Short mmCIF file of C-alpha atoms in Angstrom, two decimals:
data_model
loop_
_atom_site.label_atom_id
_atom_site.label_comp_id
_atom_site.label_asym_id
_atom_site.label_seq_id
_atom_site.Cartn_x
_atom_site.Cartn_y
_atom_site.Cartn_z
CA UNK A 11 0.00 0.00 0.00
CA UNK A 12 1.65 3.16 -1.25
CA UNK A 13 0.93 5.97 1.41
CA UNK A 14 0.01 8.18 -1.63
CA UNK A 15 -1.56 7.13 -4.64
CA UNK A 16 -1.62 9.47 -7.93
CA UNK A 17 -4.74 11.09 -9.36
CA UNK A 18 -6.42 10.26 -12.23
CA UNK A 19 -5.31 12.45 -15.77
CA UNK A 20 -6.91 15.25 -17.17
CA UNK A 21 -9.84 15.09 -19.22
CA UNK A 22 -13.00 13.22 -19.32
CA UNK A 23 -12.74 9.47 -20.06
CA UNK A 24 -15.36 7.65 -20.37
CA UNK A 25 -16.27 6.84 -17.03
CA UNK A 26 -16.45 2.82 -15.58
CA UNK A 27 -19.57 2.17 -12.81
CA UNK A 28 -18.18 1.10 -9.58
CA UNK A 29 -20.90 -0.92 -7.56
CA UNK A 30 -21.08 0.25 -4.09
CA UNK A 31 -19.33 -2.17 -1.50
CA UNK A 32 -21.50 -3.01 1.31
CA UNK A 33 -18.90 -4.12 4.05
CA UNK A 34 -19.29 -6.40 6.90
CA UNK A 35 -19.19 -6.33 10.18
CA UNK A 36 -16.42 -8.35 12.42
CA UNK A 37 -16.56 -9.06 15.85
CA UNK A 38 -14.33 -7.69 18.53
CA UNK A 39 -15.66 -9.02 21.77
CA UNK A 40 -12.57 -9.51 23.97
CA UNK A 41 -11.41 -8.86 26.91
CA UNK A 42 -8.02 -8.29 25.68
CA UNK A 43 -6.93 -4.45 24.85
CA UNK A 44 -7.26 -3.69 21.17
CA UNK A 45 -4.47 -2.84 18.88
CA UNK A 46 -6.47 -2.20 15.66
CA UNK A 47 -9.78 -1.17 14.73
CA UNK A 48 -11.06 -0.27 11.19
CA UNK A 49 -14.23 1.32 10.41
CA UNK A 50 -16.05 1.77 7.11
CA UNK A 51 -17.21 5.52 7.15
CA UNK A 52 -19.84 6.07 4.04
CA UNK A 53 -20.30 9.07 2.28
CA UNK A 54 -23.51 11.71 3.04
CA UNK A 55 -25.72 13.43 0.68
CA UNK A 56 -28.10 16.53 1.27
CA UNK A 57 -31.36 15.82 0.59
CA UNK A 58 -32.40 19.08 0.75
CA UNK A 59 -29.91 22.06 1.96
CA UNK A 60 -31.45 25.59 2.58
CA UNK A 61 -28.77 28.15 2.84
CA UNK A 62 -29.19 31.21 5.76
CA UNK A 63 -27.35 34.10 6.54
CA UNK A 64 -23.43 34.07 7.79
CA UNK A 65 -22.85 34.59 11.39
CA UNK A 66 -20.04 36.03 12.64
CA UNK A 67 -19.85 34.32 15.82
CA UNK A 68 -19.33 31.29 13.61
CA UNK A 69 -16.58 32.16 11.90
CA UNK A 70 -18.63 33.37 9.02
CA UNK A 71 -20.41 30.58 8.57
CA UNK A 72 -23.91 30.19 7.31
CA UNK A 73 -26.92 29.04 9.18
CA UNK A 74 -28.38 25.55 7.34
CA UNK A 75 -31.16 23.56 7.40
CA UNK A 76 -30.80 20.06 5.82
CA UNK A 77 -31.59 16.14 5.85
CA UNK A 78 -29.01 14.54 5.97
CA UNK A 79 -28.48 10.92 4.47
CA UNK A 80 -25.58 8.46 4.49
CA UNK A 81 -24.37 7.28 1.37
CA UNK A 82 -23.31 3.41 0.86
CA UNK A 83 -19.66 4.67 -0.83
CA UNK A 84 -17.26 3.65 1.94
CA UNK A 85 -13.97 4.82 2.97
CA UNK A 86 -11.93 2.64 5.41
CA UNK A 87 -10.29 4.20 8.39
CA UNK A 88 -8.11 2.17 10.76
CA UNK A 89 -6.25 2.90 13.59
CA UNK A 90 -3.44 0.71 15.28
CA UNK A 91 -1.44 1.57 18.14
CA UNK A 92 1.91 2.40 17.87
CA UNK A 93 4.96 2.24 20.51
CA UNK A 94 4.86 4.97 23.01
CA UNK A 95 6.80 8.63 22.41
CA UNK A 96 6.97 7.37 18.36
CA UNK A 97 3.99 9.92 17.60
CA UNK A 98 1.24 9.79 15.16
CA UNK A 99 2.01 8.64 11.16
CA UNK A 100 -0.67 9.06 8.58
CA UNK A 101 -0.86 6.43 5.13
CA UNK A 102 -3.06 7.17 2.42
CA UNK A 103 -3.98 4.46 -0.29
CA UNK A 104 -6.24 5.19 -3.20
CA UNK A 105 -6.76 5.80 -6.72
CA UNK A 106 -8.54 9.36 -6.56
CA UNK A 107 -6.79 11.27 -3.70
CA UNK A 108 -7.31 14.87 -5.37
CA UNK A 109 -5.62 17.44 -3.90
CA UNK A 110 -4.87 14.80 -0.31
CA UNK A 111 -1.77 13.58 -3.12
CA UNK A 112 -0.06 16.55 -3.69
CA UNK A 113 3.53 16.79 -2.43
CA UNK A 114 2.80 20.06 -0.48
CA UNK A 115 -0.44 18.94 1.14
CA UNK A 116 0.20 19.10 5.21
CA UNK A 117 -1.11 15.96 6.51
CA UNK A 118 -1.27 17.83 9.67
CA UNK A 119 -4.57 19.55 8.38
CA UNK A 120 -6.18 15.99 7.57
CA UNK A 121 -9.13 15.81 8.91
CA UNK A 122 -8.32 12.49 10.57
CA UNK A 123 -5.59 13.31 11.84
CA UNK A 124 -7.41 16.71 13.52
CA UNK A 125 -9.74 14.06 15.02
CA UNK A 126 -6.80 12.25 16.74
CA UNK A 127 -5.33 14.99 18.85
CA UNK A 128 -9.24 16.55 19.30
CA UNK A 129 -10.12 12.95 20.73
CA UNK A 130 -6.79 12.81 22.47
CA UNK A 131 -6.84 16.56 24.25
CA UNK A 132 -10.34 15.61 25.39
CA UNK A 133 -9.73 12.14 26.64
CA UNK A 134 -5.97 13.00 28.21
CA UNK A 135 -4.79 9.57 25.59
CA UNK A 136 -1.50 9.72 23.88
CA UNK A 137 -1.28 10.69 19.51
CA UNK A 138 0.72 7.33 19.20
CA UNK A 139 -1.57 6.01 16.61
CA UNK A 140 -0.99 5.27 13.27
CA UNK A 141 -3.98 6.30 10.63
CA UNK A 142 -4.88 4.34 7.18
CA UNK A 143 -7.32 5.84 5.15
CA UNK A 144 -8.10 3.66 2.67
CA UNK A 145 -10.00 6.03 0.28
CA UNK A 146 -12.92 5.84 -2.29
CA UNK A 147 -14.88 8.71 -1.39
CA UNK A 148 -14.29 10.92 -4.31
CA UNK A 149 -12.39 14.41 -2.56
CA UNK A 150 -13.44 18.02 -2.97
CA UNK A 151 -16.87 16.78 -4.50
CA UNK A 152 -19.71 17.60 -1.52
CA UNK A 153 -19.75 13.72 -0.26
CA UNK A 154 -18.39 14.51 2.97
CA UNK A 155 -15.21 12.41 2.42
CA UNK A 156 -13.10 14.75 4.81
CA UNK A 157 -16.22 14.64 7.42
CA UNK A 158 -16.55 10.79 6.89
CA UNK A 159 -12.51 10.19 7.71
CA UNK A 160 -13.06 12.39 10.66
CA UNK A 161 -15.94 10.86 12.10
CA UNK A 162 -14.83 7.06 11.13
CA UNK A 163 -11.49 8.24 13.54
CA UNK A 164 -13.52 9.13 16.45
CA UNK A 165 -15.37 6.39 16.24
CA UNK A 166 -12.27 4.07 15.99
CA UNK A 167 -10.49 5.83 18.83
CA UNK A 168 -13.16 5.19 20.98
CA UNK A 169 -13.15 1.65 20.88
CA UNK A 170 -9.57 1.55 20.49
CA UNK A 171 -8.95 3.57 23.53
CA UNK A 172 -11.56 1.96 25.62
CA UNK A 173 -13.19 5.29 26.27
CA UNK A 174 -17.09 3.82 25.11
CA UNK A 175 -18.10 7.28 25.04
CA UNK A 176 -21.84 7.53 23.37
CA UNK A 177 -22.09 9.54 20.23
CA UNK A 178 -23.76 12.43 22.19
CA UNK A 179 -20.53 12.55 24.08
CA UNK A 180 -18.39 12.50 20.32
CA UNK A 181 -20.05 15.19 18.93
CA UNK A 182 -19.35 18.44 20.25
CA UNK A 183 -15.80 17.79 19.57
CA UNK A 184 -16.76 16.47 15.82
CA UNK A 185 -18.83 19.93 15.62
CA UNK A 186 -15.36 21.64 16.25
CA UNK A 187 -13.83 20.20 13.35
CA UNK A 188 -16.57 20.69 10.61
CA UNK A 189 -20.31 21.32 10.21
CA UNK A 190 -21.02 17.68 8.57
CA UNK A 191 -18.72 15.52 11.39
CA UNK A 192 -21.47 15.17 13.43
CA UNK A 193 -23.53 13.58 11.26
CA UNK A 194 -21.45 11.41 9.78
CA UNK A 195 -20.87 9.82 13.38
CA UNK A 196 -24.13 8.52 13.25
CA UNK A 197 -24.95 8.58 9.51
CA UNK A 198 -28.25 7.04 8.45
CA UNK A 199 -30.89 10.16 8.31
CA UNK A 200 -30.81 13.25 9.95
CA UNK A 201 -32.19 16.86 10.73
CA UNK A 202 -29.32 19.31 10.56
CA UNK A 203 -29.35 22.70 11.84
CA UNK A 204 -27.07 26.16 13.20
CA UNK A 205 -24.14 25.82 10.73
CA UNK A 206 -25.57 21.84 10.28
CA UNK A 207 -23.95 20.62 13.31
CA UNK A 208 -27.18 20.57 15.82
CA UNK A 209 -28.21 17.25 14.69
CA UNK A 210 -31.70 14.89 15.33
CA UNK A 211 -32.15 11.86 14.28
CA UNK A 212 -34.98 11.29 11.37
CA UNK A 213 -36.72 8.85 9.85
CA UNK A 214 -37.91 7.95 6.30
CA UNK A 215 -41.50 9.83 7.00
CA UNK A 216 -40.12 13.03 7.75
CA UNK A 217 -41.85 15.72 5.79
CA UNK A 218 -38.68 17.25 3.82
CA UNK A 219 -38.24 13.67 2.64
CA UNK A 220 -39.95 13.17 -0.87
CA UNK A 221 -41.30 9.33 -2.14
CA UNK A 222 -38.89 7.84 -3.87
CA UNK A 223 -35.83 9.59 -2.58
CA UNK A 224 -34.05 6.63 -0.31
CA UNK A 225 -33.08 3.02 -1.28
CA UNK A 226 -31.46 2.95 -4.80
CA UNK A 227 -29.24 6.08 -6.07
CA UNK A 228 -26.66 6.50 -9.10
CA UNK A 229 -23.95 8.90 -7.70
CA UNK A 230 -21.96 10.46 -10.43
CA UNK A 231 -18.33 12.25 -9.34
CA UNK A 232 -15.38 14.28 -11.38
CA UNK A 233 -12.12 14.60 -11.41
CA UNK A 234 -12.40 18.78 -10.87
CA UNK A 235 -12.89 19.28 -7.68
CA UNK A 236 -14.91 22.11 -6.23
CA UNK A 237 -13.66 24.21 -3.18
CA UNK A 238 -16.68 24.72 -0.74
CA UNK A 239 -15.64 28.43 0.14
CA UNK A 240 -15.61 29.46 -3.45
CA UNK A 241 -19.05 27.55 -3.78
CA UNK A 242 -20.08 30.01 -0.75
CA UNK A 243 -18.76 32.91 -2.11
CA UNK A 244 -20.73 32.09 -5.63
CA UNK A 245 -23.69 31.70 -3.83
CA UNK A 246 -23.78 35.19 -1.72
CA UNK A 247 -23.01 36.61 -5.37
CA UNK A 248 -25.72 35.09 -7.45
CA UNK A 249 -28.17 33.43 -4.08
CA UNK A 250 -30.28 30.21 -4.79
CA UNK A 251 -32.08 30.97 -7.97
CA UNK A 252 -34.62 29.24 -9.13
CA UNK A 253 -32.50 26.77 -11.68
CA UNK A 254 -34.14 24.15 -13.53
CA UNK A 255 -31.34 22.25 -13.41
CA UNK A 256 -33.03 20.97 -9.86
CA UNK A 257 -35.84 18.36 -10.31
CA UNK A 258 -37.97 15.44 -9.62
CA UNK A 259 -40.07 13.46 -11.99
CA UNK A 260 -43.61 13.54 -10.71
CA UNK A 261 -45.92 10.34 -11.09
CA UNK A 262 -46.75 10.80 -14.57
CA UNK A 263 -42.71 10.93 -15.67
CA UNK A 264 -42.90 14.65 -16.26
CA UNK A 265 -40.27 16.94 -14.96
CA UNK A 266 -40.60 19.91 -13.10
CA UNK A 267 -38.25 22.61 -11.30
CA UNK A 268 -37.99 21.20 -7.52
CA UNK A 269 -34.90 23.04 -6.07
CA UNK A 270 -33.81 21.02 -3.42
CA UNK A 271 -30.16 22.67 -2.56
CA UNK A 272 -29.68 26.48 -2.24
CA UNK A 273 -25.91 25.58 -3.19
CA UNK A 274 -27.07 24.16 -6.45
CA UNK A 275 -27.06 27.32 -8.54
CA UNK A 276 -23.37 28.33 -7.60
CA UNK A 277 -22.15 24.91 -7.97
CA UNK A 278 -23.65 24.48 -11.32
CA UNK A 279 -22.75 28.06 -12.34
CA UNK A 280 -19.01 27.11 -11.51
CA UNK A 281 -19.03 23.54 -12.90
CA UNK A 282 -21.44 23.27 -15.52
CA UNK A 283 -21.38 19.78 -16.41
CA UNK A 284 -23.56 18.91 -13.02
CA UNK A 285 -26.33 20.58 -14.37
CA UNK A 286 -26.38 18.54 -17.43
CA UNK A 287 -25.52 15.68 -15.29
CA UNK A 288 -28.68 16.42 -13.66
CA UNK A 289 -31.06 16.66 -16.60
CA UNK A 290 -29.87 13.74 -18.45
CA UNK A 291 -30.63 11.64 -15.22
CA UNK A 292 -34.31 13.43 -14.74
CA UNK A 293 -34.51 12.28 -18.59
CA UNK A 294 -33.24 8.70 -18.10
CA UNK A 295 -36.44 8.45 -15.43
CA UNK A 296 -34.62 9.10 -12.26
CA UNK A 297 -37.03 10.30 -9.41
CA UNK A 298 -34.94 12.81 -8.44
CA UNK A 299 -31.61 14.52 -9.61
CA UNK A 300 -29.27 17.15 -7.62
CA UNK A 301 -26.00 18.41 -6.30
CA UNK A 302 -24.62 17.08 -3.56
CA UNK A 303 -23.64 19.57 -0.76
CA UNK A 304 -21.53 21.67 -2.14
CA UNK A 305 -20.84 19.64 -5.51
CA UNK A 306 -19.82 18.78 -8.18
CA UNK A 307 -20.75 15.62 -7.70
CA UNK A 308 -24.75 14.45 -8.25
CA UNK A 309 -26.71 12.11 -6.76
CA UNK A 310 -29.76 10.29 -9.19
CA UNK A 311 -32.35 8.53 -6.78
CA UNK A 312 -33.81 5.76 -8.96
CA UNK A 313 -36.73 3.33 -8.24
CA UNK A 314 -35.32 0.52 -9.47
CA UNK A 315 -32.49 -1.40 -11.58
CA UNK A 316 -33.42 -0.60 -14.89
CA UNK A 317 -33.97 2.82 -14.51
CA UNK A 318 -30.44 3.33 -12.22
CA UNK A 319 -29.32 1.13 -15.99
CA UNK A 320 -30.64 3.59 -17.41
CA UNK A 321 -29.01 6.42 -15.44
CA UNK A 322 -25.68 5.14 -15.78
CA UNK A 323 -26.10 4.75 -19.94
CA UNK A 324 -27.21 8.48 -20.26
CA UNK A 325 -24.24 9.44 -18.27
CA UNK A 326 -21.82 7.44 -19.80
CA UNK A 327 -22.71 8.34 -23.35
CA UNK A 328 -23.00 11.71 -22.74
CA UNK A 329 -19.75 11.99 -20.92
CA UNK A 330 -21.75 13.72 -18.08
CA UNK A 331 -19.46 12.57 -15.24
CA UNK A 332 -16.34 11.22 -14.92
CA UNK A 333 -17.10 8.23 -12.23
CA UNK A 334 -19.78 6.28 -11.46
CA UNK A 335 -21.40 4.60 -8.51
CA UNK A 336 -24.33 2.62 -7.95
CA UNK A 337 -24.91 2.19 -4.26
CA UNK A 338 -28.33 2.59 -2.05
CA UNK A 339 -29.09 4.72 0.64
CA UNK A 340 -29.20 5.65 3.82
CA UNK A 341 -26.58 4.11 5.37
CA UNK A 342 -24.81 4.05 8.78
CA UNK A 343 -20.80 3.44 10.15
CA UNK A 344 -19.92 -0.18 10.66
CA UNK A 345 -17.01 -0.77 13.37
CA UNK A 346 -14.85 -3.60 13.46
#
């Protein structure tokens, strides 16, 4: 395992579909201290995202209100112990590491590795850990990759370290490190609010929840990455618009404008090929089509295997995406 993998050329190849892994669960019921534990840490979505005003008091953030909903696109986290004074050490493996692969990336400022000595300070534990992220969350593209790795090393720390701290307990020092870690401690469905860190659980009637949203979805990702500032900044230039590159398909198959994400308008304005991402999925029959987060990556929720097929043609063909991904949804954290 190379601790940093290279990133895919320029361009847009035709892109392969990569079936979702759905891993399993191990034991570790001993009474014996552990030396390892991995966790698979899936992606999350934003089923819907409305956008407030920024706050000063939170660093400029803006206030949110969102459903959250884990993703079944899993990146592995595991953390080992390592010999006392020899410090923390950080591997990445991967074929799409983005920007986490350049030489002058400070792997200081991973989020992982910010979870570590947050989990440490607060639990008085030693950084003599070593970190594997074993990555397939696609980077910079509004999955919550960064969030997921975070949250996945909490989670892992915990149980490594004995603590058994609830996730109530883990999430006011997740909520330090980003507005989607708390979430993504928990995954499955969830109310966000404040900057999306305030989090309550949800279930598949919640009102903001349309039919036809959870179970099967096409996620399609790029090789350009999107920076979520300038995705901010876009949107308190141009605001939420009213873009019909947001929709659902209603029962009788017929589009109409259903914008979901407030972020959508900036993200397609700066990376234009999401939008037509979008469309050609609404097209192919998908029940609903949109940015996710911050983009550029879209999520398709299908009904079923012919029309995700479907999905997942249209793309292809028309060189909408760069990467493909069938996978369902929600989905939670699995510890092992």
């Amino acid at each position: 395992m190379n601790s940093v993998d290279s990133t895919e050329s320029a361009g847009t190849p035709t892109p392969a579909v990569v079936p979702a892994r759905s891993p399993e669960s191990g034991s570790t019921e001993s009474t014996e201290p552990l030396n390892s534990v991995r966790v698979e840490c899936p992606a999350k979505t934003n089923l819907t995202l409305r956008v407030g005003e920024s706050r000063a008091e939170w660093g400029g953030r803006h206030r949110l209100d969102t459903i959250y909903c884990g993703v079944g696109i899993y990146d592995t986290v595991t953390v080992t112990r390592k010999a006392p004074g020899t410090g923390f050490s950080l591997e990445l493996a991967g074929s799409h590491l983005g920007d986490l692969a350049l030489d002058h990336a400070d792997m200081r400022r991973n989020h992982a590795v910010m979870a570590l000595f947050a989990l440490a300070e607060a639990a008085g534990q030693s950084t003599d850990v070593g970190i594997t992220l074993e990555k397939r969350i696609p980077v910079g593209a509004g999955l919550g990759g960064g969030s997921s790795d975070a949250a996945g090393t909490l989670l892992a720390l915990n149980r490594l370290w004995g603590l058994n701290w609830p996730v109530e307990r883990l999430r006011p020092i997740a909520a330090k490190l980003g507005a989607d870690m708390p979430f993504c401690l928990a995954g499955g469905l969830a109310h966000g609010t404040g900057y999306g860190e305030v989090i309550e659980t949800v279930d598949a009637g919640h009102p903001d929840i349309l039919p036809g949203m959870l179970g099967c979805m096409v996620v399609g990702a790029y090789n350009t990455q999107l920076s979520t500032p300038d995705v901010y900044r876009m949107f308190d230039a141009i605001g939420a618009g009213t873009s019909t590159d947001a929709g659902v398909n209603n029962a009788g198959g017929t589009g109409f404008t259903f914008t979901a994400n407030d972020l959508q308008n900036a993200a397609v304005t700066l990376h234009p090929r999401s939008g037509e991402a979008i469309r050609a999925a609404l097209e192919a029959g998908a029940t609903a089509a949109f940015v996710s987060g911050s983009g550029p990556s879209v999520v398709a929720c299908v009904p079923d295997e012919t029309v995700s097929a479907a999905v997942c043609r249209a793309w292809i063909n028309g060189r909408h995406v760069d990467r493909l991904f069938e996978t369902t949804a929600p989905v939670t954290p699995i510890i092992s």
